[in-house]
Amino acid sequence: AKVTSAFGDFKVKGNVFAWDFNFFRDNVAAMTISKKILRIADSYAVDVAQGENDAFMLALAVIVDAVYQRKR
């Protein structure tokens, strides 16, 4: 998938279960999202590359989860 924004264009790659996602800009990792399954609730580890807009990248992480949850 591709995300086009004012902060640049990102290529998004995820695994089959949609629990891990990688965002790339110009073939360089910009963010990694890893879903952790817990008994009570899901949680995520989000690693934003230095120099990226943290707030924007976290918003993308929320959007990815919302899109994935809607498909379930």
Coordinates of N, CA and C in Angstrom, one line a residue:
A1 N 0.8 -1.2 0.0 CA 0.0 0.0 0.0 C 0.9 1.2 0.0
K2 N 0.3 2.3 -0.4 CA 1.0 3.6 -0.4 C 0.3 4.7 0.3
V3 N 1.0 5.5 1.1 CA 0.4 6.7 1.8 C 1.0 7.9 1.2
T4 N 0.2 8.8 0.7 CA 0.7 10.1 0.2 C 0.2 11.2 1.1
S5 N 1.2 12.0 1.6 CA 0.9 13.0 2.6 C 1.7 14.3 2.3
A6 N 1.5 15.3 3.1 CA 2.3 16.5 3.1 C 3.7 16.2 3.6
F7 N 3.8 15.1 4.4 CA 5.1 14.8 4.9 C 5.9 13.8 4.0
G8 N 5.4 13.5 2.9 CA 6.0 12.6 1.9 C 5.2 11.4 1.6
D9 N 5.7 10.6 0.7 CA 5.1 9.4 0.3 C 5.7 8.2 1.0
F10 N 4.9 7.3 1.5 CA 5.4 6.2 2.3 C 4.8 4.9 1.6
K11 N 5.7 3.9 1.5 CA 5.3 2.6 1.1 C 5.1 1.7 2.4
V12 N 3.9 1.1 2.5 CA 3.6 0.3 3.7 C 3.6 -1.2 3.3
K13 N 4.3 -1.9 4.2 CA 4.4 -3.4 4.0 C 3.9 -4.0 5.3
G14 N 3.1 -5.0 5.3 CA 2.6 -5.7 6.5 C 2.7 -7.2 6.3
N15 N 2.6 -7.9 7.4 CA 2.6 -9.4 7.3 C 1.2 -9.9 7.1
V16 N 1.1 -11.2 6.9 CA -0.2 -11.8 6.5 C -1.3 -11.5 7.6
F17 N -0.9 -11.5 8.9 CA -1.9 -11.3 9.9 C -2.1 -9.9 10.3
A18 N -1.4 -9.0 9.6 CA -1.5 -7.5 9.8 C -1.2 -7.1 11.2
W19 N -0.2 -7.8 11.8 CA 0.2 -7.5 13.2 C 1.5 -6.7 13.2
D20 N 2.2 -6.7 12.1 CA 3.5 -6.0 12.0 C 3.4 -5.2 10.7
F21 N 3.8 -3.9 10.7 CA 3.8 -3.0 9.6 C 5.1 -2.3 9.5
N22 N 5.6 -2.0 8.3 CA 6.8 -1.2 8.1 C 6.5 -0.1 7.1
F23 N 6.8 1.1 7.4 CA 6.6 2.2 6.6 C 8.0 2.7 6.0
F24 N 8.1 2.8 4.7 CA 9.3 3.2 4.1 C 9.1 4.5 3.3
R25 N 10.1 5.4 3.4 CA 10.2 6.6 2.5 C 11.5 6.5 1.8
D26 N 11.4 6.5 0.5 CA 12.7 6.4 -0.3 C 13.5 5.2 0.0
N27 N 12.8 4.0 0.3 CA 13.4 2.7 0.6 C 14.1 2.7 1.9
V28 N 13.9 3.7 2.8 CA 14.5 3.8 4.1 C 13.3 3.7 5.1
A29 N 13.5 2.8 6.1 CA 12.5 2.6 7.2 C 12.2 3.9 7.9
A30 N 10.9 4.3 7.9 CA 10.5 5.5 8.6 C 9.8 5.1 10.0
M31 N 9.1 3.9 10.0 CA 8.4 3.5 11.2 C 8.1 2.0 11.1
T32 N 8.2 1.4 12.3 CA 7.8 0.0 12.4 C 6.7 -0.1 13.5
I33 N 5.7 -0.9 13.2 CA 4.6 -1.1 14.2 C 4.6 -2.6 14.4
S34 N 4.6 -3.0 15.7 CA 4.5 -4.4 16.0 C 3.4 -4.6 17.1
K35 N 2.4 -5.4 16.7 CA 1.2 -5.6 17.6 C 1.6 -6.7 18.6
K36 N 1.3 -6.4 19.9 CA 1.5 -7.4 21.0 C 0.2 -7.8 21.5
I37 N -0.1 -9.1 21.5 CA -1.4 -9.6 22.0 C -1.3 -9.9 23.5
L38 N -2.2 -9.3 24.2 CA -2.3 -9.5 25.7 C -3.6 -10.1 26.0
R39 N -3.8 -10.5 27.2 CA -5.0 -11.2 27.6 C -6.2 -10.2 27.6
I40 N -5.9 -9.0 28.2 CA -7.0 -8.0 28.4 C -7.2 -7.1 27.1
A41 N -6.1 -6.7 26.5 CA -6.2 -5.8 25.4 C -4.9 -5.9 24.6
D42 N -5.1 -5.4 23.3 CA -3.9 -5.4 22.4 C -3.0 -4.2 22.8
S43 N -1.8 -4.3 22.5 CA -0.9 -3.1 22.6 C 0.1 -3.2 21.4
Y44 N 0.8 -2.0 21.2 CA 1.6 -1.9 20.1 C 3.0 -1.3 20.5
A45 N 4.0 -1.8 19.8 CA 5.3 -1.1 19.9 C 5.5 -0.4 18.6
V46 N 5.7 0.9 18.7 CA 5.9 1.8 17.6 C 7.3 2.4 17.6
D47 N 8.1 2.2 16.6 CA 9.4 2.7 16.5 C 9.5 3.7 15.4
V48 N 9.6 5.0 15.7 CA 9.7 6.0 14.6 C 11.1 6.4 14.4
A49 N 11.5 6.4 13.2 CA 12.9 6.8 12.9 C 13.2 8.2 13.2
Q50 N 14.4 8.5 13.6 CA 14.9 9.8 13.9 C 14.7 10.7 12.7
G51 N 14.2 11.9 13.0 CA 14.0 12.9 11.9 C 12.6 12.8 11.3
E52 N 11.8 11.8 11.7 CA 10.4 11.8 11.2 C 9.5 12.6 12.1
N53 N 8.3 13.0 11.7 CA 7.4 13.7 12.5 C 6.7 12.7 13.4
D54 N 7.0 12.7 14.6 CA 6.4 11.7 15.6 C 4.9 11.7 15.6
A55 N 4.3 12.8 15.7 CA 2.9 12.9 15.8 C 2.2 12.4 14.6
F56 N 2.7 12.7 13.4 CA 2.1 12.2 12.2 C 2.3 10.7 12.0
M57 N 3.4 10.2 12.4 CA 3.7 8.8 12.3 C 2.8 8.0 13.2
L58 N 2.6 8.5 14.4 CA 1.7 7.9 15.4 C 0.2 7.9 14.9
A59 N -0.1 9.0 14.2 CA -1.5 9.1 13.6 C -1.6 8.0 12.5
L60 N -0.6 7.8 11.7 CA -0.6 6.7 10.7 C -0.8 5.3 11.4
A61 N -0.1 5.1 12.5 CA -0.2 3.8 13.2 C -1.7 3.6 13.7
V62 N -2.3 4.7 14.2 CA -3.7 4.5 14.6 C -4.6 4.2 13.4
I63 N -4.4 4.9 12.3 CA -5.2 4.7 11.1 C -5.0 3.2 10.6
V64 N -3.8 2.7 10.6 CA -3.6 1.3 10.1 C -4.4 0.4 11.0
D65 N -4.4 0.6 12.3 CA -5.1 -0.3 13.2 C -6.6 -0.2 12.9
A66 N -7.1 1.0 12.8 CA -8.5 1.2 12.5 C -9.0 0.5 11.2
V67 N -8.1 0.6 10.2 CA -8.5 0.0 8.9 C -8.5 -1.5 9.1
Y68 N -7.5 -2.1 9.8 CA -7.4 -3.5 10.0 C -8.6 -4.0 10.8
Q69 N -8.9 -3.3 11.9 CA -10.0 -3.7 12.7 C -11.3 -3.7 12.0
R70 N -11.5 -2.7 11.1 CA -12.8 -2.6 10.4 C -12.9 -3.8 9.5
K71 N -11.9 -4.4 8.9 CA -11.9 -5.5 8.1 C -12.3 -6.8 8.8
R72 N -12.1 -6.8 10.1 CA -12.3 -8.0 10.9 C -13.8 -8.1 11.2

